[in-house]
Short mmCIF file of C-alpha atoms in Angstrom, two decimals:
data_model
loop_
_atom_site.label_atom_id
_atom_site.label_comp_id
_atom_site.label_asym_id
_atom_site.label_seq_id
_atom_site.Cartn_x
_atom_site.Cartn_y
_atom_site.Cartn_z
CA MET A 9 -11.45 16.52 -15.42
CA SER A 10 -7.75 17.25 -15.12
CA ASP A 11 -4.99 16.90 -12.54
CA THR A 12 -5.59 20.48 -11.40
CA ILE A 13 -8.43 19.54 -9.04
CA SER A 14 -7.51 20.00 -5.40
CA TYR A 15 -8.13 16.99 -3.18
CA LYS A 16 -7.25 18.64 0.12
CA GLN A 17 -9.93 19.04 2.76
CA PRO A 18 -12.06 22.03 1.80
CA ASP A 19 -12.21 25.32 3.62
CA THR A 20 -14.13 28.45 2.77
CA ASN A 21 -11.39 29.68 0.42
CA GLU A 22 -10.98 26.53 -1.66
CA PRO A 23 -12.81 25.90 -4.95
CA HIS A 24 -15.76 23.54 -5.14
CA ASN A 25 -14.70 19.88 -5.20
CA PRO A 26 -17.25 17.67 -6.99
CA TRP A 27 -15.98 14.58 -5.14
CA HIS A 28 -17.24 16.05 -1.87
CA ASP A 29 -20.79 16.47 -3.22
CA ARG A 30 -23.69 14.46 -1.82
CA ARG A 31 -26.81 13.41 -3.72
CA LEU A 32 -28.96 15.30 -1.23
CA GLY A 33 -27.61 18.71 -0.31
CA GLU A 34 -27.10 19.20 3.41
CA ASP A 35 -27.25 22.36 5.48
CA LYS A 36 -26.92 20.88 8.94
CA LEU A 37 -25.85 23.64 11.30
CA ARG A 38 -24.36 21.58 14.08
CA ARG A 39 -22.43 23.45 16.71
CA ASN A 40 -18.64 23.46 16.25
CA ASP A 41 -18.71 20.58 13.76
CA HIS A 42 -15.48 20.89 11.78
CA ARG A 43 -15.33 17.34 10.43
CA SER A 44 -14.26 16.64 6.86
CA PRO A 45 -16.77 15.05 4.43
CA PHE A 46 -15.05 11.69 4.87
CA GLN A 47 -15.11 11.84 8.66
CA ARG A 48 -18.87 12.35 8.36
CA ASP A 49 -19.11 9.37 6.01
CA ARG A 50 -17.20 7.14 8.41
CA ALA A 51 -19.48 8.13 11.29
CA ARG A 52 -22.60 7.31 9.27
CA ILE A 53 -21.27 3.88 8.37
CA LEU A 54 -20.15 3.07 11.92
CA HIS A 55 -23.51 4.03 13.40
CA SER A 56 -25.65 2.26 10.79
CA ALA A 57 -27.82 -0.76 11.52
CA ALA A 58 -26.37 -2.49 8.45
CA PHE A 59 -22.88 -2.24 9.93
CA ARG A 60 -24.01 -3.55 13.32
CA ARG A 61 -25.59 -6.61 11.69
CA LEU A 62 -22.15 -7.71 10.54
CA GLN A 63 -21.48 -8.87 14.11
CA ALA A 64 -24.04 -11.65 13.58
CA LYS A 65 -22.66 -12.86 10.23
CA THR A 66 -19.74 -15.28 10.46
CA GLN A 67 -16.76 -14.78 8.17
CA VAL A 68 -16.37 -18.52 7.53
CA HIS A 69 -19.25 -20.81 8.47
CA GLY A 70 -18.54 -23.89 10.51
CA ILE A 71 -15.55 -22.62 12.49
CA GLY A 72 -17.53 -20.55 14.96
CA MET A 73 -17.76 -23.05 17.76
CA ASN A 74 -15.96 -20.85 20.28
CA ASP A 75 -15.42 -17.18 21.00
CA PHE A 76 -12.26 -16.91 18.88
CA PHE A 77 -13.77 -16.93 15.41
CA ARG A 78 -14.03 -13.85 13.24
CA THR A 79 -17.34 -12.33 12.21
CA ARG A 80 -17.82 -10.05 9.23
CA LEU A 81 -17.69 -7.17 11.70
CA THR A 82 -14.28 -8.06 13.15
CA HIS A 83 -13.08 -8.84 9.60
CA SER A 84 -14.16 -5.36 8.47
CA LEU A 85 -12.32 -3.76 11.40
CA GLU A 86 -9.18 -5.68 10.45
CA VAL A 87 -9.55 -4.65 6.81
CA SER A 88 -9.80 -1.03 7.98
CA GLN A 89 -6.60 -1.32 10.00
CA ILE A 90 -4.74 -2.90 7.07
CA GLY A 91 -6.17 -0.33 4.63
CA THR A 92 -4.89 2.63 6.63
CA GLY A 93 -1.53 0.85 6.95
CA ILE A 94 -1.36 0.55 3.15
CA ALA A 95 -2.22 4.23 2.74
CA ALA A 96 0.47 5.26 5.22
CA GLN A 97 3.07 3.18 3.37
CA LEU A 98 2.07 4.66 0.01
CA LYS A 99 2.31 8.21 1.35
CA ARG A 100 5.90 7.49 2.38
CA LYS A 101 6.93 5.67 -0.81
CA HIS A 102 5.00 7.73 -3.37
CA PRO A 103 4.81 11.40 -2.31
CA HIS A 104 3.37 12.38 -5.72
CA VAL A 105 0.01 10.86 -4.68
CA ASN A 106 -0.09 12.42 -1.22
CA ASP A 107 -2.97 14.72 -2.20
CA LEU A 108 -5.06 11.62 -2.92
CA LEU A 109 -4.21 10.13 0.47
CA ASP A 110 -4.94 13.12 2.66
CA SER A 111 -7.88 11.42 4.44
CA MET A 112 -7.48 8.18 6.35
CA SER A 113 -11.19 8.50 7.22
CA LEU A 114 -12.01 7.85 3.57
CA ILE A 115 -10.02 4.59 3.47
CA GLU A 116 -11.54 3.56 6.81
CA SER A 117 -15.03 4.25 5.45
CA LEU A 118 -14.53 2.03 2.41
CA CYS A 119 -12.99 -0.81 4.44
CA LEU A 120 -15.65 -0.70 7.14
CA ALA A 121 -18.46 -0.68 4.55
CA HIS A 122 -17.15 -3.19 2.01
CA ASP A 123 -19.09 -6.22 3.37
CA ILE A 124 -22.31 -4.45 4.38
CA GLY A 125 -24.27 -5.90 1.46
CA HIS A 126 -23.41 -9.53 2.04
CA PRO A 127 -26.54 -11.61 2.76
CA PRO A 128 -26.99 -14.26 5.45
CA PHE A 129 -25.11 -17.56 5.05
CA GLY A 130 -22.25 -16.15 3.01
CA HIS A 131 -21.82 -17.31 -0.58
CA GLY A 132 -24.69 -19.79 -0.17
CA GLY A 133 -27.11 -16.96 0.57
CA GLU A 134 -25.72 -14.88 -2.28
CA VAL A 135 -26.14 -17.66 -4.86
CA ALA A 136 -29.64 -18.41 -3.54
CA LEU A 137 -30.76 -14.78 -3.88
CA ASN A 138 -29.15 -14.54 -7.31
CA TYR A 139 -31.12 -17.56 -8.46
CA MET A 140 -34.40 -16.25 -7.06
CA MET A 141 -33.68 -12.89 -8.76
CA ARG A 142 -32.59 -14.51 -12.05
CA ASN A 143 -35.44 -12.89 -13.97
CA HIS A 144 -35.37 -9.64 -12.01
CA GLY A 145 -31.85 -8.26 -12.35
CA GLY A 146 -29.85 -10.76 -10.28
CA PHE A 147 -28.20 -10.35 -6.90
CA GLU A 148 -24.57 -9.81 -5.85
CA GLY A 149 -23.14 -8.75 -2.49
CA ASN A 150 -21.04 -5.83 -3.70
CA GLY A 151 -23.94 -4.42 -5.70
CA GLN A 152 -26.07 -4.68 -2.56
CA THR A 153 -23.41 -2.82 -0.57
CA PHE A 154 -23.69 0.10 -2.99
CA ARG A 155 -27.49 -0.05 -2.78
CA ILE A 156 -27.53 0.00 1.03
CA LEU A 157 -25.11 2.92 1.25
CA ALA A 158 -26.76 4.99 -1.47
CA ARG A 159 -30.47 4.10 -1.18
CA LEU A 160 -31.63 1.83 1.64
CA GLU A 161 -30.04 2.72 4.98
CA PRO A 162 -32.51 5.16 6.59
CA TYR A 163 -30.14 8.02 7.39
CA THR A 164 -32.17 9.97 4.83
CA GLN A 165 -35.62 9.24 3.42
CA TYR A 166 -34.54 8.29 -0.10
CA TRP A 167 -30.74 8.45 -0.48
CA GLY A 168 -29.43 6.02 2.12
CA MET A 169 -26.48 7.37 4.08
CA ASN A 170 -26.11 10.21 1.55
CA LEU A 171 -22.36 9.67 1.35
CA SER A 172 -19.96 11.81 -0.63
CA ARG A 173 -19.42 11.07 -4.31
CA ARG A 174 -15.80 10.00 -3.77
CA THR A 175 -16.77 7.48 -1.08
CA LEU A 176 -19.38 5.94 -3.38
CA LEU A 177 -16.85 5.83 -6.24
CA GLY A 178 -14.45 4.03 -3.91
CA ILE A 179 -16.94 1.29 -3.04
CA LEU A 180 -17.44 0.36 -6.72
CA LYS A 181 -15.41 -2.83 -7.08
CA TYR A 182 -17.26 -3.62 -10.32
CA PRO A 183 -18.33 -0.30 -11.88
CA ALA A 184 -20.81 -1.54 -14.49
CA LEU A 185 -24.47 -2.52 -14.56
CA TYR A 186 -25.84 -6.07 -14.52
CA SER A 187 -27.32 -5.73 -18.01
CA GLN A 188 -23.91 -4.82 -19.44
CA LEU A 189 -22.08 -7.79 -17.91
CA HIS A 190 -24.63 -10.63 -17.73
CA VAL A 191 -24.15 -13.50 -20.17
CA ASP A 192 -27.18 -15.76 -20.63
CA LEU A 193 -25.95 -19.33 -20.78
CA GLY A 194 -29.42 -20.76 -21.27
CA THR A 195 -29.11 -22.78 -18.07
CA GLU A 196 -32.34 -24.63 -17.32
CA GLU A 197 -34.17 -23.60 -14.19
CA ILE A 198 -34.00 -26.14 -11.38
CA LYS A 199 -37.02 -28.29 -10.55
CA SER A 200 -36.37 -28.18 -6.83
CA HIS A 201 -34.45 -25.85 -4.53
CA ARG A 202 -32.48 -28.88 -3.39
CA GLN A 203 -30.87 -29.05 -6.84
CA LEU A 204 -29.31 -25.59 -6.97
CA LYS A 205 -25.60 -25.79 -7.84
CA PRO A 206 -23.67 -22.54 -7.22
CA SER A 207 -21.34 -23.25 -10.14
CA GLN A 208 -24.30 -23.01 -12.54
CA TRP A 209 -25.65 -19.71 -11.22
CA PRO A 210 -22.67 -17.47 -10.38
CA PRO A 211 -23.73 -13.93 -9.43
CA VAL A 212 -22.78 -11.21 -11.91
CA LYS A 213 -20.11 -9.00 -10.33
CA SER A 214 -21.89 -5.73 -11.01
CA LEU A 215 -24.28 -3.05 -9.84
CA PHE A 216 -28.03 -3.47 -10.19
CA ASP A 217 -29.84 -1.75 -13.06
CA ASP A 218 -32.37 -0.64 -10.43
CA ASP A 219 -29.67 1.73 -9.10
CA LYS A 220 -28.67 3.26 -12.44
CA ASP A 221 -29.71 6.77 -11.37
CA ILE A 222 -27.28 6.76 -8.41
CA TYR A 223 -24.57 5.10 -10.50
CA ASP A 224 -24.92 7.83 -13.14
CA TRP A 225 -24.69 10.52 -10.46
CA VAL A 226 -21.47 9.07 -9.04
CA LEU A 227 -19.86 8.90 -12.47
CA ALA A 228 -20.93 12.46 -13.30
CA GLY A 229 -17.68 13.54 -11.63
CA LEU A 230 -15.74 12.03 -14.58
CA SER A 231 -15.14 13.27 -18.12
CA VAL A 232 -16.97 11.37 -20.87
CA LYS A 233 -13.70 9.80 -22.02
CA ASP A 234 -12.78 8.61 -18.52
CA ARG A 235 -16.27 7.33 -17.80
CA ASN A 236 -16.47 5.27 -20.99
CA ARG A 237 -13.14 3.62 -20.27
CA PHE A 238 -13.83 3.14 -16.56
CA VAL A 239 -17.09 1.24 -17.12
CA SER A 240 -15.79 -0.86 -20.03
CA SER A 241 -15.77 -4.64 -19.75
CA LYS A 242 -14.30 -7.71 -21.39
CA PRO A 243 -15.22 -11.40 -21.61
CA SER A 244 -14.09 -13.58 -18.72
CA LYS A 245 -11.15 -15.87 -19.38
CA THR A 246 -12.14 -18.49 -16.81
CA ASP A 247 -14.46 -21.48 -17.12
CA THR A 248 -15.88 -20.95 -13.64
CA TYR A 249 -17.14 -17.40 -14.30
CA PRO A 250 -19.02 -16.96 -17.58
CA HIS A 251 -20.03 -13.30 -17.35
CA ASN A 252 -18.18 -10.25 -18.64
CA ARG A 253 -15.78 -8.54 -16.23
CA THR A 254 -15.07 -4.92 -15.47
CA GLN A 255 -11.45 -3.82 -15.95
CA TYR A 256 -10.86 -0.82 -13.71
CA LYS A 257 -11.41 0.55 -10.24
CA SER A 258 -10.56 3.79 -8.48
CA PHE A 259 -7.38 4.38 -6.49
CA ASP A 260 -9.30 4.29 -3.20
CA CYS A 261 -11.03 1.04 -4.17
CA SER A 262 -7.74 -0.59 -5.11
CA ILE A 263 -6.43 0.04 -1.58
CA MET A 264 -9.61 -1.31 0.01
CA GLU A 265 -9.60 -4.42 -2.18
CA LEU A 266 -5.97 -5.23 -1.36
CA ALA A 267 -6.68 -4.78 2.35
CA ASP A 268 -9.67 -7.13 2.04
CA ASP A 269 -7.65 -9.78 0.19
CA ILE A 270 -4.82 -9.64 2.73
CA ALA A 271 -7.24 -9.92 5.67
CA TYR A 272 -9.11 -12.78 4.00
CA ALA A 273 -5.99 -14.78 3.14
CA VAL A 274 -4.01 -14.24 6.34
CA HIS A 275 -6.62 -13.91 9.06
CA ASP A 276 -8.92 -16.67 7.79
CA LEU A 277 -5.78 -18.82 7.62
CA GLU A 278 -5.15 -18.03 11.28
CA ASP A 279 -8.69 -19.07 12.22
CA ALA A 280 -8.29 -22.32 10.28
CA ILE A 281 -4.99 -23.15 12.01
CA VAL A 282 -6.39 -22.47 15.48
CA MET A 283 -9.45 -24.61 14.78
CA GLY A 284 -7.30 -27.46 13.46
CA ILE A 285 -8.86 -27.35 10.00
CA VAL A 286 -5.49 -27.24 8.19
CA SER A 287 -2.36 -29.23 8.98
CA PRO A 288 1.39 -28.57 8.62
CA ALA A 289 1.53 -31.29 5.94
CA GLN A 290 -1.11 -29.55 3.84
CA TRP A 291 0.70 -26.25 4.33
CA GLN A 292 3.99 -27.76 3.17
CA GLN A 293 2.40 -29.35 0.11
CA ASP A 294 0.28 -26.42 -1.10
CA VAL A 295 2.10 -23.33 0.15
CA ALA A 296 5.65 -23.74 1.49
CA SER A 297 6.90 -25.95 -1.34
CA HIS A 298 5.93 -23.27 -3.85
CA LEU A 299 6.67 -20.02 -2.03
CA SER A 300 10.00 -21.18 -0.58
CA GLN A 301 11.13 -21.11 -4.23
CA SER A 302 9.86 -17.55 -4.79
CA GLU A 303 12.00 -15.20 -6.84
CA ASP A 304 11.65 -12.70 -3.98
CA GLU A 305 14.35 -13.37 -1.38
CA TRP A 306 12.23 -12.23 1.59
CA LEU A 307 9.35 -14.50 0.62
CA SER A 308 11.66 -17.42 -0.06
CA ASN A 309 13.34 -17.15 3.32
CA GLU A 310 10.12 -16.62 5.30
CA PHE A 311 8.19 -19.53 3.79
CA LYS A 312 11.01 -21.97 4.48
CA THR A 313 10.53 -21.58 8.24
CA ILE A 314 7.31 -19.66 9.03
CA ALA A 315 5.30 -22.86 9.52
CA ASP A 316 7.20 -23.45 12.78
CA LYS A 317 5.55 -20.33 14.20
CA LEU A 318 2.19 -20.61 12.43
CA PHE A 319 1.53 -24.10 13.76
CA SER A 320 3.20 -23.57 17.13
CA PRO A 321 1.16 -24.36 20.27
CA HIS A 322 2.39 -21.03 21.63
CA HIS A 323 -0.11 -18.33 20.66
CA HIS A 324 2.41 -15.49 20.73
CA LEU A 325 4.55 -17.20 18.09
CA ARG A 326 1.56 -17.68 15.79
CA LYS A 327 0.50 -14.04 16.23
CA ASP A 328 4.06 -12.94 15.39
CA ALA A 329 3.95 -15.01 12.19
CA ILE A 330 0.56 -13.59 11.20
CA GLY A 331 1.83 -10.05 11.80
CA THR A 332 4.93 -10.79 9.73
CA LEU A 333 2.81 -11.95 6.78
CA VAL A 334 0.51 -8.92 6.91
CA ASN A 335 3.49 -6.57 7.15
CA GLY A 336 5.18 -8.28 4.22
CA PHE A 337 2.19 -7.73 1.94
CA VAL A 338 1.45 -4.18 3.10
CA THR A 339 5.02 -2.97 2.62
CA ASP A 340 5.30 -4.47 -0.88
CA ILE A 341 2.39 -2.50 -2.36
CA ILE A 342 3.26 0.20 -4.90
CA VAL A 343 1.38 2.80 -6.93
CA VAL A 344 1.02 2.21 -10.67
CA GLU A 345 -0.11 4.79 -13.22
CA ASP A 346 -2.45 4.45 -16.20
CA THR A 347 -1.84 7.57 -18.29
CA GLN A 348 -4.93 6.98 -20.45
CA PHE A 349 -7.08 8.29 -17.59
CA GLU A 350 -7.28 12.04 -16.97
CA GLU A 351 -8.82 11.83 -13.48
CA PRO A 352 -6.16 11.22 -10.79
CA LEU A 353 -8.53 8.94 -8.84
CA LEU A 354 -8.54 6.60 -11.85
CA ARG A 355 -5.05 7.28 -13.17
CA TYR A 356 -3.43 5.74 -10.09
CA ASN A 357 -3.98 2.31 -8.51
CA ALA A 358 -2.36 0.44 -5.63
CA LYS A 359 -0.91 -2.90 -6.63
CA LEU A 360 1.14 -5.79 -5.26
CA GLN A 361 4.29 -6.60 -7.18
CA PRO A 362 4.29 -9.97 -9.02
CA ALA A 363 6.04 -12.16 -6.43
CA PHE A 364 3.84 -10.97 -3.57
CA ALA A 365 0.71 -11.10 -5.75
CA ASP A 366 1.53 -14.76 -6.40
CA ALA A 367 2.08 -15.34 -2.67
CA LEU A 368 -1.25 -13.76 -1.75
CA ASN A 369 -3.07 -15.78 -4.39
CA THR A 370 -1.41 -18.94 -3.10
CA LEU A 371 -2.66 -18.24 0.43
CA LYS A 372 -6.17 -17.43 -0.85
CA GLN A 373 -6.31 -20.68 -2.80
CA PHE A 374 -5.09 -22.60 0.26
CA VAL A 375 -7.89 -21.16 2.40
CA PHE A 376 -10.43 -21.82 -0.35
CA LYS A 377 -9.33 -25.44 -0.86
CA TYR A 378 -9.08 -26.56 2.75
CA VAL A 379 -11.52 -24.23 4.50
CA ILE A 380 -14.22 -22.91 2.16
CA ARG A 381 -14.55 -26.17 0.21
CA LYS A 382 -14.51 -28.36 3.34
CA PRO A 383 -17.62 -30.61 3.08
CA GLU A 384 -18.82 -29.75 6.58
CA ILE A 385 -18.72 -26.04 5.74
CA GLN A 386 -20.34 -26.62 2.35
CA MET A 387 -23.19 -28.44 4.11
CA LEU A 388 -23.86 -25.36 6.23
CA GLU A 389 -23.68 -23.17 3.14
CA TYR A 390 -26.09 -25.52 1.35
CA LYS A 391 -28.49 -25.36 4.28
CA GLY A 392 -28.32 -21.55 4.13
CA GLN A 393 -29.18 -21.70 0.43
CA GLN A 394 -32.35 -23.64 1.19
CA ILE A 395 -33.41 -21.24 3.94
CA VAL A 396 -32.95 -18.18 1.73
CA MET A 397 -34.76 -19.65 -1.28
CA GLU A 398 -37.69 -20.87 0.80
CA LEU A 399 -38.03 -17.49 2.53
CA PHE A 400 -37.99 -15.75 -0.85
CA GLU A 401 -40.57 -18.13 -2.29
CA ALA A 402 -42.86 -17.55 0.67
CA PHE A 403 -42.65 -13.74 0.51
CA GLU A 404 -43.06 -13.74 -3.27
CA SER A 405 -46.20 -15.90 -2.99
CA ASP A 406 -48.11 -13.33 -0.91
CA PRO A 407 -46.00 -10.24 -0.08
CA LEU A 408 -48.87 -8.17 1.32
CA ARG A 409 -49.60 -10.94 3.78
CA LEU A 410 -46.17 -12.11 4.90
CA LEU A 411 -43.76 -9.19 4.61
CA PRO A 412 -43.43 -6.82 7.58
CA LEU A 413 -45.57 -3.70 7.26
CA ASN A 414 -42.81 -1.25 6.32
CA THR A 415 -41.51 -3.66 3.65
CA GLN A 416 -45.06 -4.14 2.37
CA GLU A 417 -45.22 -0.39 1.81
CA ARG A 418 -41.98 -0.45 -0.17
CA TRP A 419 -43.19 -3.42 -2.20
CA GLN A 420 -46.52 -1.73 -2.99
CA HIS A 421 -44.77 1.53 -3.92
CA ALA A 422 -42.47 -0.33 -6.31
CA LYS A 423 -45.39 -2.17 -7.91
CA ASP A 424 -47.48 0.99 -8.26
CA ASN A 425 -44.60 2.85 -9.92
CA ASN A 426 -43.53 0.08 -12.32
CA LEU A 427 -40.34 -0.52 -10.35
CA ASN A 428 -38.79 -3.88 -9.49
CA GLU A 429 -40.88 -5.13 -6.56
CA MET A 430 -38.82 -8.35 -6.38
CA ARG A 431 -35.82 -6.22 -5.49
CA VAL A 432 -37.67 -5.18 -2.32
CA ILE A 433 -37.92 -8.83 -1.25
CA ALA A 434 -34.21 -9.34 -1.98
CA ASP A 435 -33.42 -6.22 0.06
CA TYR A 436 -35.36 -7.55 3.03
CA ILE A 437 -33.81 -11.03 3.03
CA SER A 438 -30.27 -9.85 2.32
CA GLY A 439 -30.42 -7.55 5.34
CA MET A 440 -31.09 -10.45 7.72
CA THR A 441 -28.48 -11.94 10.00
CA ASP A 442 -27.90 -15.69 9.87
CA GLU A 443 -29.75 -16.22 13.14
CA PHE A 444 -32.73 -14.05 12.22
CA ALA A 445 -33.16 -15.81 8.87
CA GLY A 446 -33.01 -19.19 10.60
CA ARG A 447 -35.59 -18.22 13.21
CA LEU A 448 -37.91 -16.76 10.60
CA HIS A 449 -37.62 -19.91 8.51
CA GLN A 450 -38.49 -21.96 11.59
CA GLN A 451 -41.48 -19.70 12.22
CA LEU A 452 -42.78 -20.28 8.69
CA PHE A 453 -41.88 -23.91 8.05
CA GLY A 454 -40.90 -25.58 11.33
CA PRO A 455 -43.22 -27.95 13.21
CA LYS A 456 -43.13 -25.64 16.21
CA SER A 457 -43.89 -21.97 15.71
CA ALA A 458 -42.84 -19.16 17.99
CA GLY A 459 -45.51 -17.10 19.64
CA ILE A 460 -46.64 -13.93 17.91
CA PHE A 461 -44.56 -11.73 20.22
CA GLU A 462 -41.41 -13.90 20.17
CA ILE A 463 -40.14 -12.80 16.78
CA SER A 464 -40.09 -9.25 15.48
CA LEU A 465 -40.31 -8.92 11.70
CA GLU A 466 -39.58 -5.20 11.57
CA ARG A 467 -35.97 -4.54 10.59
#
């Protein structure tokens, strides 16, 4: 596929654009509906049950003791706002990619949907499901996002939200299958759920082999040469992640991922400051001392004094500092070109320049060290692990007895057709909110059980 493809919104006179195709052809004759394909995609995501459930999943566990904290829903809205800001900046700075940035609805769709596949209890729930699925293709939140959008969400009977090919390409943060990336370390299975260590069972950042048919359809928009390069992988260079890694992502995905990283680093930092989890002394030691020496003059100047506003008791000063940080990252992003790709959606990527990439990574590591790794938060994550594993073990023991009726039907269909019936159990649990999973666990294992009408299993 060459650069000659038009990416402008289609009208009756324009040639067919394969990136607007949907897996299931649609002939909906709705009165005066002139929306673009990506406006339709955004509407389907916004109105989905999977998106609504994000309101009941906390962004960082343990800091939600008042009404200030961010949920995965508010995080996704913030990512969307940052993503469209990045796109607007790139349109101004790099007019040669304007045709690729003609739809803000597309960027909004990717940003709103990026966390839809995350299970209850954050990383603890993800590791727990990955362990329980260790012999059945694994589990990973981004792979589940793709699965929900393209197969599970009941907008259609079989093809999920039936989104456009370009939107599905944009959601692929790791565009390769589990079987291609998984490295078997020979780790011994645990004797008790209590013994599960996340560091020993890291999820493979990939798509599930169960979704290969949809994956193949998305990549059918690429030439053979581009596809082979796009899905290529290489060994990981870190001790903490043993599996192979993908190397490329689409232009749209690169914008979404930057927006997600900025929101994670800056907004989770804000939550931590407000809750008193991090102190000015820790900030000075881990962040300011390093970034005040940055080779970038703007960064150097800001990080010498920004703590005064960040840790100020006056909310408006802190909000000004947070806005300054977000603006600094968004306005630094540039477009880079990889001429070995023919397809424009792969040829171009959004990227932070080195000094700002270092600054963002420094903030992310600060949040990880003092917030994510905080023992009190890890205890909650550990508790979530136990809940998820025990729920999975129960459903696996007698699925036609314990699963809700509609999920029983999916499980039986998978078993009858030699499909992965364990994936059906993972789908069911991963779709739960934190509260629902906790109540269901109490119903199954707690000393006091709710009445038969007090908990609805149908999702």
